[in-house]
XYZ file of C-alpha atoms in Angstrom:
612
model
C 165.601 -15.795 73.271
C 163.687 -16.998 70.236
C 160.564 -16.835 72.306
C 161.307 -13.257 73.350
C 162.227 -12.263 69.756
C 158.750 -13.642 68.492
C 156.912 -11.821 71.325
C 158.835 -8.560 70.419
C 157.599 -9.091 66.778
C 154.038 -9.429 68.174
C 154.600 -6.098 70.095
C 155.870 -4.257 66.988
C 152.859 -5.458 65.102
C 150.384 -4.156 67.778
C 152.516 -1.044 67.859
C 151.517 -0.176 64.337
C 147.839 -0.122 65.330
C 148.691 2.024 68.350
C 150.632 4.379 66.245
C 147.952 4.850 63.707
C 145.506 5.740 66.604
C 148.102 7.887 68.358
C 149.104 9.739 65.222
C 145.594 10.604 64.430
C 144.779 11.727 67.857
C 148.062 13.770 68.006
C 147.296 15.465 64.655
C 143.834 16.483 65.756
C 145.129 17.782 69.052
C 148.070 19.578 67.536
C 145.829 21.606 65.083
C 142.618 21.972 67.165
C 143.826 21.526 70.837
C 140.840 19.169 71.268
C 141.488 15.945 73.252
C 139.126 13.626 71.308
C 137.614 10.923 73.586
C 135.629 9.568 70.676
C 138.754 8.668 68.769
C 138.074 5.009 69.420
C 134.724 5.259 67.870
C 136.219 6.081 64.501
C 138.617 3.057 64.972
C 135.535 0.926 65.497
C 133.758 2.482 62.605
C 136.536 1.689 60.187
C 136.614 -1.984 61.483
C 132.824 -2.544 61.336
C 132.438 -0.791 57.951
C 135.223 -3.033 56.366
C 134.154 -6.095 58.062
C 130.436 -5.763 56.697
C 131.863 -4.773 53.233
C 133.907 -8.044 52.824
C 131.504 -10.306 54.629
C 127.934 -9.322 54.003
C 127.694 -6.589 51.363
C 130.391 -7.714 48.870
C 131.857 -11.056 50.124
C 133.675 -11.553 46.909
C 136.108 -8.720 47.873
C 137.378 -10.955 50.701
C 138.924 -13.307 48.163
C 141.104 -10.696 46.472
C 144.056 -8.991 48.199
C 143.633 -5.920 46.091
C 139.824 -5.573 46.674
C 140.515 -6.319 50.533
C 142.996 -3.657 50.728
C 140.659 -1.252 48.929
C 137.765 -2.216 51.331
C 140.268 -1.349 54.202
C 140.700 1.949 52.513
C 136.981 2.465 52.139
C 136.730 1.867 55.908
C 139.182 4.606 56.594
C 137.493 6.961 54.221
C 134.207 6.219 55.884
C 135.655 7.156 59.320
C 137.072 10.271 57.751
C 133.611 11.298 56.376
C 132.206 10.687 59.818
C 134.953 12.830 61.392
C 134.181 15.547 58.958
C 130.517 15.517 59.999
C 131.585 15.531 63.679
C 133.863 18.533 63.207
C 131.249 20.602 61.297
C 128.440 19.778 63.922
C 130.370 19.670 67.247
C 134.131 20.086 67.323
C 134.362 23.585 65.730
C 131.936 24.649 68.500
C 134.474 23.558 71.083
C 137.498 25.390 69.722
C 138.753 27.612 72.629
C 136.819 25.621 75.234
C 138.887 24.222 78.206
C 140.193 20.676 77.692
C 137.855 19.090 80.204
C 134.764 20.393 78.459
C 136.162 19.038 75.157
C 136.744 15.646 76.797
C 133.181 15.475 78.112
C 131.748 16.651 74.936
C 133.574 14.100 72.833
C 132.521 11.423 75.385
C 129.000 12.238 74.566
C 129.902 11.965 70.853
C 131.284 8.457 71.480
C 128.024 7.497 73.158
C 125.921 8.706 70.183
C 128.348 7.013 67.665
C 128.030 3.813 69.639
C 124.293 3.672 69.388
C 124.377 4.858 65.874
C 126.697 1.962 64.903
C 124.707 -0.456 66.913
C 121.532 0.713 65.000
C 123.332 0.502 61.541
C 125.529 -2.556 61.850
C 123.662 -4.535 64.543
C 124.924 -5.832 67.935
C 126.676 -8.934 66.697
C 130.461 -9.294 66.271
C 131.669 -9.840 62.730
C 134.438 -12.233 61.778
C 136.319 -11.000 58.600
C 138.273 -13.334 56.446
C 142.007 -13.619 56.667
C 143.967 -11.437 54.276
C 144.351 -13.222 50.874
C 147.806 -14.117 50.075
C 149.010 -13.580 53.749
C 147.189 -16.493 55.354
C 150.249 -18.448 56.217
C 153.289 -18.118 58.435
C 157.019 -17.771 57.861
C 159.744 -19.542 59.892
C 161.843 -17.248 62.024
C 164.485 -18.612 64.396
C 162.832 -21.924 64.386
C 159.374 -20.425 65.257
C 156.489 -19.565 62.996
C 155.237 -15.996 62.672
C 152.121 -14.865 60.611
C 152.861 -13.263 57.371
C 150.128 -10.563 57.817
C 151.727 -9.292 61.024
C 155.049 -8.872 59.309
C 153.123 -6.702 56.730
C 151.699 -4.549 59.682
C 155.138 -4.158 61.069
C 156.312 -2.664 57.830
C 153.442 -0.360 57.511
C 154.206 1.488 60.736
C 157.353 3.210 59.509
C 156.006 3.737 56.059
C 153.053 5.572 57.303
C 155.243 7.662 59.614
C 157.360 8.497 56.628
C 154.264 9.520 54.515
C 153.030 11.697 57.364
C 156.409 13.358 57.617
C 156.652 14.097 54.021
C 153.063 15.357 53.943
C 153.588 17.702 56.810
C 156.968 19.027 55.639
C 156.845 18.877 51.808
C 153.310 20.065 50.990
C 151.765 23.481 51.419
C 148.854 22.200 53.242
C 150.965 20.164 55.581
C 153.233 23.178 56.326
C 150.218 25.303 57.155
C 148.999 22.454 59.516
C 152.427 22.589 61.321
C 152.181 26.401 61.513
C 148.715 26.092 62.901
C 150.072 23.845 65.696
C 152.560 26.521 66.580
C 150.519 29.728 66.419
C 147.075 29.587 64.899
C 146.232 33.278 65.639
C 149.368 34.419 63.748
C 148.498 32.091 60.802
C 145.077 33.712 60.592
C 146.532 37.203 60.913
C 148.651 36.311 57.794
C 145.439 35.751 55.775
C 145.182 31.873 56.083
C 141.674 30.628 57.005
C 142.315 28.102 59.810
C 138.854 26.410 59.360
C 139.908 24.210 56.362
C 143.081 23.235 58.196
C 141.165 22.052 61.334
C 138.706 20.198 59.116
C 141.571 18.609 57.289
C 143.307 17.628 60.408
C 140.247 16.000 61.817
C 139.526 14.099 58.665
C 142.979 12.747 58.283
C 143.142 11.950 62.018
C 139.990 9.916 61.824
C 140.999 8.199 58.638
C 144.180 7.005 60.412
C 141.978 5.747 63.213
C 139.607 4.023 60.745
C 142.581 2.456 58.918
C 144.012 1.114 62.102
C 140.633 -0.508 62.934
C 140.481 -2.035 59.392
C 143.961 -3.447 59.740
C 142.945 -5.235 62.921
C 140.227 -7.369 61.070
C 142.428 -10.342 59.890
C 143.427 -10.817 63.476
C 140.219 -10.170 65.583
C 136.487 -9.675 64.923
C 134.857 -6.392 64.685
C 132.714 -5.704 67.778
C 130.942 -2.784 69.511
C 133.575 -2.955 72.424
C 136.540 -2.120 70.166
C 136.413 1.715 70.922
C 136.987 1.420 74.747
C 139.415 -1.330 74.489
C 141.740 0.857 72.270
C 141.054 4.421 73.219
C 142.718 4.085 76.691
C 145.887 2.695 75.469
C 145.982 5.271 72.782
C 145.820 8.067 75.341
C 148.627 6.263 77.126
C 150.767 6.295 73.879
C 149.964 10.047 73.226
C 150.700 11.156 76.718
C 153.965 8.999 76.923
C 155.225 10.403 73.678
C 154.297 13.951 74.347
C 151.124 15.820 73.282
C 151.388 17.084 69.737
C 154.444 15.024 68.732
C 153.953 12.469 65.981
C 157.579 11.247 66.434
C 156.878 10.855 70.101
C 153.737 8.851 69.266
C 155.802 6.558 67.076
C 158.361 5.755 69.731
C 155.828 5.592 72.420
C 153.742 3.158 70.437
C 156.918 0.948 69.982
C 157.487 1.081 73.800
C 153.926 0.383 74.833
C 153.428 -2.229 72.126
C 156.579 -4.197 73.413
C 155.532 -3.874 77.057
C 151.967 -5.088 76.200
C 153.327 -8.084 74.235
C 155.981 -9.154 76.762
C 153.450 -8.534 79.632
C 151.018 -10.964 77.950
C 153.667 -13.591 77.713
C 155.359 -13.237 81.158
C 152.797 -11.429 83.328
C 149.311 -12.056 81.845
C 147.515 -10.892 84.796
C 149.453 -7.643 85.245
C 149.672 -6.523 81.574
C 147.443 -3.501 81.905
C 149.235 -2.590 85.102
C 152.653 -2.755 83.408
C 151.460 -0.601 80.577
C 150.274 2.248 82.780
C 153.252 1.904 85.111
C 155.378 2.438 82.107
C 153.537 5.601 81.318
C 153.671 6.741 84.879
C 157.502 6.201 85.012
C 158.086 8.141 81.865
C 155.905 11.061 83.145
C 157.681 11.079 86.573
C 161.093 11.314 84.729
C 159.767 13.649 81.843
C 156.428 15.289 82.928
C 155.672 16.291 79.241
C 156.417 12.868 77.797
C 159.333 11.566 75.737
C 159.027 14.343 72.935
C 156.560 16.684 74.402
C 157.158 20.474 74.586
C 155.533 23.294 76.541
C 152.379 24.281 74.728
C 150.866 27.663 74.601
C 148.539 28.453 77.593
C 145.270 26.862 77.002
C 141.916 28.623 77.509
C 140.792 29.372 81.019
C 137.746 28.012 82.587
C 134.399 29.526 81.738
C 134.140 31.135 85.210
C 137.166 31.294 87.517
C 135.473 32.554 90.531
C 133.695 30.013 92.753
C 130.082 31.181 92.786
C 127.882 30.997 95.915
C 124.368 32.209 96.125
C 124.476 35.854 97.393
C 121.948 35.355 100.145
C 121.997 35.870 103.846
C 122.858 33.004 106.164
C 119.241 32.607 107.279
C 118.147 32.147 103.721
C 120.886 29.700 103.044
C 120.077 27.715 106.127
C 116.440 27.582 105.118
C 117.436 26.349 101.578
C 119.381 23.497 103.400
C 116.417 22.798 105.439
C 114.030 22.795 102.546
C 116.228 20.534 100.478
C 116.535 18.032 103.344
C 112.863 18.085 103.985
C 112.322 17.417 100.119
C 114.720 14.521 100.088
C 113.048 13.137 103.285
C 109.831 13.202 101.566
C 111.103 10.979 98.801
C 111.442 8.180 101.404
C 107.701 7.947 101.502
C 107.339 7.952 97.657
C 108.199 4.198 97.301
C 111.060 1.889 96.647
C 111.937 2.874 93.200
C 112.335 6.593 94.073
C 114.010 5.646 97.327
C 116.673 3.756 95.489
C 116.960 6.490 92.819
C 117.435 9.165 95.464
C 120.061 7.205 97.197
C 121.960 6.697 93.956
C 121.769 10.422 93.455
C 122.959 11.298 96.856
C 126.005 9.081 96.717
C 126.770 10.414 93.277
C 126.513 14.043 94.738
C 129.020 13.139 97.469
C 131.320 11.607 94.793
C 131.004 14.606 92.630
C 131.661 17.133 95.402
C 134.990 15.297 96.063
C 136.032 16.028 92.477
C 134.526 19.482 92.370
C 136.716 20.695 95.189
C 139.776 19.679 93.330
C 138.629 21.193 89.970
C 136.727 24.350 91.023
C 139.239 25.509 93.688
C 142.470 23.842 93.017
C 142.331 23.457 89.216
C 143.376 19.917 89.424
C 141.553 17.568 86.894
C 141.285 13.909 87.609
C 140.169 11.571 84.817
C 140.470 8.550 87.149
C 138.790 9.529 90.410
C 137.041 6.267 90.275
C 140.288 4.770 91.785
C 139.388 6.167 95.235
C 135.711 5.410 94.901
C 136.707 1.775 94.168
C 139.177 1.676 97.035
C 136.495 2.926 99.385
C 134.003 0.458 98.116
C 136.279 -2.571 98.105
C 137.772 -1.500 101.656
C 134.297 -1.402 103.169
C 133.118 -4.557 101.379
C 136.190 -6.602 102.267
C 136.358 -5.297 105.851
C 132.761 -6.447 106.355
C 133.008 -9.800 104.640
C 136.444 -10.732 106.157
C 136.007 -9.323 109.605
C 132.268 -8.779 110.078
C 132.707 -5.088 111.013
C 129.732 -2.695 111.139
C 129.026 0.168 108.776
C 131.063 2.814 110.507
C 134.304 0.762 110.765
C 133.752 -0.530 107.242
C 133.451 3.071 105.955
C 136.553 4.091 107.959
C 138.598 1.071 106.453
C 137.701 2.165 102.819
C 138.682 5.791 103.686
C 142.013 4.509 105.164
C 142.728 2.496 102.065
C 142.181 5.495 99.850
C 144.200 7.796 102.131
C 147.238 5.417 102.006
C 147.199 5.279 98.196
C 146.500 8.975 97.687
C 149.347 9.972 100.225
C 151.762 8.180 97.922
C 150.232 8.945 94.524
C 149.745 12.696 95.485
C 153.492 13.231 95.538
C 153.435 12.576 91.756
C 150.352 14.519 91.098
C 151.612 17.874 92.476
C 154.322 17.716 89.603
C 151.695 17.411 86.831
C 148.791 19.389 85.568
C 146.398 19.497 82.645
C 146.013 16.522 80.403
C 149.054 14.846 81.767
C 147.452 14.927 85.349
C 144.223 13.601 83.967
C 146.085 10.647 82.311
C 148.058 9.843 85.518
C 144.952 9.623 87.373
C 143.420 7.490 84.686
C 146.446 5.135 84.841
C 145.930 4.761 88.671
C 142.141 3.936 88.024
C 143.073 1.352 85.473
C 145.592 -0.174 87.814
C 142.943 -0.430 90.536
C 140.513 -1.920 87.878
C 142.999 -4.524 86.823
C 143.766 -5.493 90.329
C 140.149 -5.895 91.188
C 139.540 -7.929 88.110
C 142.619 -10.184 88.243
C 143.177 -10.751 92.042
C 140.326 -13.053 92.182
C 141.336 -14.601 95.598
C 140.759 -11.342 97.409
C 138.260 -9.392 95.153
C 136.443 -12.256 93.535
C 137.295 -11.004 90.111
C 134.291 -10.391 87.855
C 132.154 -12.198 90.347
C 132.778 -9.372 92.818
C 132.119 -9.174 96.545
C 128.549 -10.024 97.024
C 126.115 -10.662 99.889
C 127.048 -7.690 101.967
C 124.760 -6.920 104.952
C 126.123 -3.590 105.885
C 122.537 -2.123 105.749
C 119.735 -4.388 107.099
C 116.068 -3.878 106.326
C 115.316 -2.459 109.706
C 118.241 0.076 109.385
C 117.642 1.082 105.765
C 115.615 4.205 106.937
C 118.533 5.350 109.145
C 120.878 4.661 106.325
C 118.845 6.832 103.888
C 118.887 9.768 106.255
C 122.440 9.264 106.850
C 123.047 9.784 103.078
C 120.772 12.892 103.123
C 122.803 14.384 106.138
C 126.303 13.527 104.512
C 125.331 14.964 101.162
C 124.082 18.249 102.570
C 127.327 18.429 104.879
C 129.450 17.907 101.779
C 127.756 20.766 100.085
C 128.085 23.028 103.164
C 131.821 21.904 103.677
C 132.614 22.867 100.002
C 130.963 26.324 100.522
C 132.866 26.856 103.843
C 136.056 25.701 102.078
C 135.583 28.312 99.259
C 135.423 31.130 101.913
C 138.408 29.886 104.018
C 141.925 30.891 103.668
C 142.807 27.487 102.318
C 140.142 28.038 99.534
C 141.688 31.494 98.727
C 145.140 29.903 98.580
C 143.960 27.089 96.313
C 142.436 29.669 93.855
C 145.615 31.651 93.940
C 147.608 28.599 93.138
C 145.137 27.736 90.436
C 145.290 30.989 88.788
C 148.891 32.236 89.212
C 151.080 29.447 90.585
C 154.281 31.242 89.935
C 153.090 34.404 91.771
C 151.676 32.265 94.532
C 154.995 30.715 94.972
C 156.775 33.970 95.022
C 154.377 35.101 97.705
C 155.553 32.374 100.182
C 152.600 30.048 99.600
C 153.541 26.225 99.750
C 152.254 25.497 96.329
C 153.078 21.801 96.369
C 151.702 21.230 99.747
C 148.455 22.974 98.960
C 147.713 20.953 95.898
C 148.726 17.690 97.817
C 146.493 18.367 100.634
C 143.272 19.000 98.541
C 144.113 15.964 96.427
C 144.370 13.622 99.451
C 141.198 15.053 101.077
C 139.329 14.780 97.876
C 140.374 11.098 97.632
C 139.148 10.392 101.156
C 135.766 11.937 100.427
C 135.551 9.867 97.157
C 136.278 6.788 99.217
C 133.440 7.631 101.678
C 131.121 7.787 98.665
C 132.327 4.387 97.488
C 131.928 2.759 100.886
C 128.282 4.213 100.992
C 127.810 2.711 97.416
C 128.864 -0.628 98.719
C 126.575 -0.553 101.626
C 123.656 0.667 99.564
C 124.078 -1.972 96.732
C 125.136 -4.900 99.014
C 127.832 -5.807 96.336
C 130.932 -4.450 94.705
C 132.277 -5.324 91.303
C 135.290 -4.022 89.281
C 133.128 -1.738 87.262
C 133.323 0.741 90.244
C 136.893 1.485 89.086
C 136.065 1.702 85.343
C 136.289 4.740 83.002
C 132.663 5.167 83.132
C 132.546 5.753 86.860
C 135.148 8.444 86.591
C 133.126 10.015 83.825
C 129.922 9.999 85.886
C 131.776 12.260 88.481
C 133.028 14.542 85.559
C 129.501 14.663 84.000
C 127.682 15.689 87.220
C 130.259 18.367 88.015
C 130.233 19.881 84.478
C 126.453 19.416 83.868
C 125.462 21.368 86.936
C 128.311 23.907 86.724
C 131.872 23.338 87.928
C 132.031 26.805 89.747
C 128.659 26.672 91.242
C 128.095 25.620 94.850
C 124.911 23.628 93.967
C 126.228 22.621 90.596
C 126.804 18.998 91.559
C 123.457 18.600 93.301
C 121.842 19.711 90.051
C 124.071 17.638 87.887
C 123.443 14.411 89.882
C 119.830 14.779 90.012
C 119.650 15.318 86.198
C 122.117 12.441 85.343
C 120.526 9.904 87.731
C 116.956 10.661 86.567
C 117.843 10.895 82.936
C 119.905 7.627 83.090
C 117.030 5.879 84.762
C 114.139 7.096 82.681
C 115.852 6.850 79.255
C 116.872 3.269 80.169
C 113.293 2.118 80.691
C 112.086 0.745 77.354
C 114.345 2.823 75.089
C 117.246 0.853 73.603
C 119.173 3.684 72.308
C 119.216 5.770 75.588
C 123.109 6.088 75.458
C 122.837 7.922 72.192
C 120.203 10.192 73.571
C 122.253 10.925 76.721
C 125.352 11.573 74.497
C 123.384 14.194 72.467
C 122.196 15.838 75.695
C 125.728 15.986 77.088
C 127.070 17.386 73.812
C 124.221 20.094 73.779
C 124.907 21.129 77.399
C 128.694 21.452 76.628
C 128.018 23.532 73.593
C 125.135 25.764 74.526
C 125.929 26.005 78.433
C 129.587 25.171 78.992
C 129.087 26.792 82.607
C 126.533 24.202 83.297
C 122.719 24.021 83.855
C 122.898 26.554 86.686
C 125.039 28.879 84.622
C 122.454 28.595 81.804
C 119.654 29.510 84.259
C 121.628 32.451 85.583
C 122.126 33.669 81.918
C 118.290 33.330 81.228
C 117.548 35.313 84.355
C 119.792 38.156 83.317
C 118.218 38.157 79.788
């Protein structure tokens, strides 16, 4: 019992960090309705700024408790200033945009901030000194517990109380709360909402920066801190309920305790336990512990799925021309062959997500789960049983089908950000399983040495990719014209009316989700065959974001949008990465520009220019 009590204290200490992050993210979302994926970058900025202040710029500050605490506040202020710049340059141009566009744009912001901090602070991790006066431990129940962690445990409720008093007892805080309820009515009463939104972003980023600074006496400041914390922050926010700071506090306590006890008793399944906790809460309470129904969010930029208004003969000629162009790439050399194959696989993967998003209105932030299941299913079937490519692909699709058939029953009850976070939870569970089940997947070493595609069959495999990619585009266009496509769009736009009309809403959403998962698994199996190896990164957040990027860059409601998006993303990633160290930042700037200037995608931008 003493051991469990000490681990609970560890969990409560970690919960303070989670609460600071979740409270800041909740405050920003409540006022601006923006789900800020770059929130972890401000956490990392606060940590790096404070660490450099007390170790390299003014090392004497590390010997004084007062000056060390002041350095932490300066780190939080630095994060707040960076948040103000981000709000002025980017976020205020996203107000009123659909949540998914905001997510992708703020992901681009996180890429830019990452390279900016790498340029400004350097790539090395920084070990800050322990907090002066709190370097020792105290004896509790016969065990020793760090004094500094007791301080962080006490800070959590104090910060929650301070936020409560600020939001309920000050004029600015009361206006912030009013903005979360009805921003249009507040503006009609003569209150300018822009300072409120700026203030919410600044305070939210300061809380994130303070959370990063408070971590320093316990862990070094690194350039990997943003991804490590932002995923669990989303878990806390969604578990507590979007827009509820009280929900963020209690969810942080719950997740912090699960995290600490999981590390102690189930170290290889800690991440799985955290996401399963969120999944259980959302199954019981689909809006989180304290979440309430929010006002209807903005609609997509273009609700109608757009196909080129041409005759079938011209459409067939377009398919033939594209197929011939892709075939010509084969003769261009090994580099362009590999690049084209990557683009074709990403196209198939993107089509699987576009079918869900454009027609069914279902947003998945963890579609990499099925991509990874297809890749690992094909790889393990080949390495264990020696099966050929068709059977390996079928095995991967079957694995994804089995998981999607079970998980889809939960999906049909959720929507919006909650659905996105549930899918992210599944992807993280798959990633943790691939990382920690070493006897099956090889862990970080992966499954290597696959011979699904031999040298003498590589030409056949490439043309198979071309055929499957064109077939996927054709199938999406066919689906958009079918009765099922019409039913999907009816369920997306007016679910209550569709149900009243007799449409099986749940079954329609379930069907498109499962079919999309199988197509994503096919792309994953083709990826394993093309690369000859599979690693846990295929289930990472970045893989899911690749699918989102190609859909949104090209145009989510354009038939050829994914083709354009995959071509641009693969080419830009390959060319920027050759001899340019800060290519992530450049890619992030490009993503932000597209989401602001052309939220309907590159094809939508071209259509707009043609009309002008």
